[in-house]
mmCIF file of C-alpha atoms in Angstrom:
data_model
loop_
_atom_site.group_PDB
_atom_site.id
_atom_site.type_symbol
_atom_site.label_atom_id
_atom_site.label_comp_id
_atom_site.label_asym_id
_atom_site.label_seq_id
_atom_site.Cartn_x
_atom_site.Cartn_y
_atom_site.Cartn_z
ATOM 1 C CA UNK A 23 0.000 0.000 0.000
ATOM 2 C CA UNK A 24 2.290 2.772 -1.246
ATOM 3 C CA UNK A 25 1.131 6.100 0.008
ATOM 4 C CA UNK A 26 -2.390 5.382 0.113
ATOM 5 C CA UNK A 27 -3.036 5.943 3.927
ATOM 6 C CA UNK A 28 0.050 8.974 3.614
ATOM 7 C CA UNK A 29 -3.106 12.102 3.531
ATOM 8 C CA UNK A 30 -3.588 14.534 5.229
ATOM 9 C CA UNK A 31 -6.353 14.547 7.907
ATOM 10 C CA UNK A 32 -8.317 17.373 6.101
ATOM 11 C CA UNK A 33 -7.555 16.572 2.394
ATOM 12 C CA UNK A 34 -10.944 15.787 0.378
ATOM 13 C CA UNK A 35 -10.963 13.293 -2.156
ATOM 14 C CA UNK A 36 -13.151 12.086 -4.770
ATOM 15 C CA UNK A 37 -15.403 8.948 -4.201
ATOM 16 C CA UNK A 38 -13.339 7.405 -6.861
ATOM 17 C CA UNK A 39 -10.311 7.997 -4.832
ATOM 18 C CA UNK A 40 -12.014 6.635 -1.881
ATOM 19 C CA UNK A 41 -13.072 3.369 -3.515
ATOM 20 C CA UNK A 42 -10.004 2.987 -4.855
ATOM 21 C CA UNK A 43 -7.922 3.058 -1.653
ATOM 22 C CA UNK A 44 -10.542 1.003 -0.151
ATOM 23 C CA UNK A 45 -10.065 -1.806 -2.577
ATOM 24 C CA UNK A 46 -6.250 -1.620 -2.781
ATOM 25 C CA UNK A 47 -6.419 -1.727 1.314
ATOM 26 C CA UNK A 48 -9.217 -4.829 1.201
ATOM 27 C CA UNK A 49 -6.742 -6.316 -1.726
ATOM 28 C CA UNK A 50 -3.728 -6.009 0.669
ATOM 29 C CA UNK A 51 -5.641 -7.335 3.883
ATOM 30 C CA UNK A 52 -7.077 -10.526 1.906
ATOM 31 C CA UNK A 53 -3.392 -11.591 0.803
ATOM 32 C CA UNK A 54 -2.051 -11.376 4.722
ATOM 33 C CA UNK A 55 -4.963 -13.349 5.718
ATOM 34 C CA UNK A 56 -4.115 -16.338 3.124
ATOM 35 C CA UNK A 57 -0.406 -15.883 3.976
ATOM 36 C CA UNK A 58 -1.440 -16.205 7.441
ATOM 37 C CA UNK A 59 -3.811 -19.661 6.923
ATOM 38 C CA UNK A 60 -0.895 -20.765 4.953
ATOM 39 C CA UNK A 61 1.694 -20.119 7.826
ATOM 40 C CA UNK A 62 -0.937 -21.745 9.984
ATOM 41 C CA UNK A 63 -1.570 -25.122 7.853
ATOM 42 C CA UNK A 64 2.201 -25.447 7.522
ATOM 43 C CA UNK A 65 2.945 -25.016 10.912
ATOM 44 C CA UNK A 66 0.003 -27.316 11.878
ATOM 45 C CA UNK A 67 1.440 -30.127 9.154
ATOM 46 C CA UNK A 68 4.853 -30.048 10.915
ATOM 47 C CA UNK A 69 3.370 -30.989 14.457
ATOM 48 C CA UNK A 70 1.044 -33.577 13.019
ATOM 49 C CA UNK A 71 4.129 -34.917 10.973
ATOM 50 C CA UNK A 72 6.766 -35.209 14.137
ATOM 51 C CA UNK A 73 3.873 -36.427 16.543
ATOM 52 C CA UNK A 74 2.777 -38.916 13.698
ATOM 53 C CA UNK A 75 6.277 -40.417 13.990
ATOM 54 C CA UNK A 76 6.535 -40.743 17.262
ATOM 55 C CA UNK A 77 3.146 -42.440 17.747
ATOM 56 C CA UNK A 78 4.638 -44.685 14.765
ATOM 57 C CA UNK A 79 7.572 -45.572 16.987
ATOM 58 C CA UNK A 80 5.735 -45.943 19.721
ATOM 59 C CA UNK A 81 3.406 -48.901 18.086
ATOM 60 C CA UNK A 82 6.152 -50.278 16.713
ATOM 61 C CA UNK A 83 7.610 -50.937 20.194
ATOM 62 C CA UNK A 84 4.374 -51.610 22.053
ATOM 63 C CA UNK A 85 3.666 -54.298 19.235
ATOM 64 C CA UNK A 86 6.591 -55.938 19.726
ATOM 65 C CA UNK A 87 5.934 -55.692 24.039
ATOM 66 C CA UNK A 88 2.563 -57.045 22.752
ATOM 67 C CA UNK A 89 4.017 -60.074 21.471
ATOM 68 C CA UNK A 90 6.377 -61.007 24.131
ATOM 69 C CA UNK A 91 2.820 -60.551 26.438
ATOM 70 C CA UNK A 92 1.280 -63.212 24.023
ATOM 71 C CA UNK A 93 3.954 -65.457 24.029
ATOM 72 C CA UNK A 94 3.836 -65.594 27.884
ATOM 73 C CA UNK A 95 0.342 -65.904 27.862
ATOM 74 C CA UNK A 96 0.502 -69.158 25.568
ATOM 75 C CA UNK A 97 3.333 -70.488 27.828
ATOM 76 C CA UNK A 98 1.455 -70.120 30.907
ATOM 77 C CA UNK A 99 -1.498 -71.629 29.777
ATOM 78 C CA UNK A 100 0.725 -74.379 28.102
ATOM 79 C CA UNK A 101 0.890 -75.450 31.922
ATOM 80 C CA UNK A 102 -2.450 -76.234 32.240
ATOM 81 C CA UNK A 103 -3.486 -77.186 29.015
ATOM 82 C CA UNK A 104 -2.027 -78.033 25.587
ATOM 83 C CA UNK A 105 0.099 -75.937 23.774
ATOM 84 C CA UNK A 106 -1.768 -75.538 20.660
ATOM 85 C CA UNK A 107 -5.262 -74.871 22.611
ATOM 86 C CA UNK A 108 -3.048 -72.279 24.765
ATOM 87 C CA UNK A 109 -1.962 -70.558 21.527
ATOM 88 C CA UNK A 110 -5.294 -70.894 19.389
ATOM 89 C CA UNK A 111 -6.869 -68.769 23.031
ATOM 90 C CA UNK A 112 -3.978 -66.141 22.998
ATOM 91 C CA UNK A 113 -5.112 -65.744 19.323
ATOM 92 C CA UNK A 114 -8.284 -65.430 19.894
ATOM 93 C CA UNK A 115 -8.271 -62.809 22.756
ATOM 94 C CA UNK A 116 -5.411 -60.811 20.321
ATOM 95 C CA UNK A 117 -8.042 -61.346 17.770
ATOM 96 C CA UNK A 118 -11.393 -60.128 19.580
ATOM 97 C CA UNK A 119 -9.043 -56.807 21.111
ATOM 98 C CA UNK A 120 -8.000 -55.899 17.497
ATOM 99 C CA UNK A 121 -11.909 -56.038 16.505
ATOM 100 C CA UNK A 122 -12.490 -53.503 19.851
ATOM 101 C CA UNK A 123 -9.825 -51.366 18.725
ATOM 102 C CA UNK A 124 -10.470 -51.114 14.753
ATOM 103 C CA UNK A 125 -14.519 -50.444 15.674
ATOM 104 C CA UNK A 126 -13.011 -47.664 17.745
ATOM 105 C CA UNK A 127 -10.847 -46.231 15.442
ATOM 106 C CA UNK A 128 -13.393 -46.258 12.568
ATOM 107 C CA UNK A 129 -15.569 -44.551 15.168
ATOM 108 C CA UNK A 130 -13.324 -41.906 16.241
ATOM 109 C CA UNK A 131 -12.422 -41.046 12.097
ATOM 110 C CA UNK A 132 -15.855 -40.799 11.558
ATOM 111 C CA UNK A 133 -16.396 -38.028 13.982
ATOM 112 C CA UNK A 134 -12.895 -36.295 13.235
ATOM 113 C CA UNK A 135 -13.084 -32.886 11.777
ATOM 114 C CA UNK A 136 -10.891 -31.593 9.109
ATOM 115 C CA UNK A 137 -7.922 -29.068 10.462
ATOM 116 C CA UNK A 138 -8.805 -25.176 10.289
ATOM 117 C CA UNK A 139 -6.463 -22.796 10.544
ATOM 118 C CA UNK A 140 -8.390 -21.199 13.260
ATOM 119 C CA UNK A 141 -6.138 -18.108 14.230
ATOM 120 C CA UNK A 142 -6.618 -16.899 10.668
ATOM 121 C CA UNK A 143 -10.106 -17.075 10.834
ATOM 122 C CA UNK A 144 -10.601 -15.312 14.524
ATOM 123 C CA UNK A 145 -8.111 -13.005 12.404
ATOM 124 C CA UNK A 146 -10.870 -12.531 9.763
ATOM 125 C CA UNK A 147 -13.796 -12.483 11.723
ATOM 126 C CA UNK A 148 -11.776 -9.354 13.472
ATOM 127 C CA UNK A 149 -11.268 -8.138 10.074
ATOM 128 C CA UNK A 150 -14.647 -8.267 9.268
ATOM 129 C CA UNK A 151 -16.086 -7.035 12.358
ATOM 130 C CA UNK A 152 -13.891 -3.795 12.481
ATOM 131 C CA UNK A 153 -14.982 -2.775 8.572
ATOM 132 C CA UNK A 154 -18.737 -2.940 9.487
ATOM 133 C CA UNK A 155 -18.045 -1.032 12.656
ATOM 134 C CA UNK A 156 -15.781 1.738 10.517
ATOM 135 C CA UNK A 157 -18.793 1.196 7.773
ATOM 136 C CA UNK A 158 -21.212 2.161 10.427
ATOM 137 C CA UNK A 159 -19.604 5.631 11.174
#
């Protein structure tokens, strides 16, 4: 905005000049507010992307802890009963918990809202609110 807010207090100006530094201003404030979503989204992807891979790590490792848990599951119940009926009820049980989990999940996704970049609307909504005010006057 070069030298469009640079009058003087008492200078008149034409409408035209008036809706033309209004739209140049409007112009100026709509391309800050999409840099600012775009800040917003980017900074938002980074967080999701390093807490993605540490939730990745971390399943890797508790599947592995999981699996150690089954195998001393079957082992213990290989002292009571068969070790292929000790393994086929570990399975099962691993089985049935995935089935808990995955209904879950599906649940939870289905309820899930796509990512706003919510400090550039609030910034918007400001935006907005301060031209009607200004309009008002």
């Amino acid at each position: 905005m070069t030298g469009a807010t640079d009058r003087r207090p008492g200078e008149q100006h034409s409408v035209g000049e008036l809706v033309g530094q209004a739209t140049e201003q409007l112009s100026e404030l709509v391309r800050q507010e999409v840099r600012l979503a775009k800040e917003e989204l980017a900074q938002k992807g980074r967080r999701m992307g390093r807490g993605g891979g540490l939730l990745g790590a971390a399943g890797a490792v508790a599947y592995v802890g999981l699996m150690a848990l089954a195998a001393t599951g079957a082992a213990a119940l290989s002292l009571v009963l068969p070790v292929w009926a000790a393994a086929l009820i570990v399975t099962a049980v691993l089985f049935l918990v995935a089935g808990v989990l995955a209904r879950t999940g599906r649940a939870q996704l289905g309820r899930a809202t796509p990512p706003m970049p919510e400090e550039a609307l609030d910034s918007v909504r400001a935006d907005v609110d301060e031209i009607k005010e200004r309009a008002h006057r």
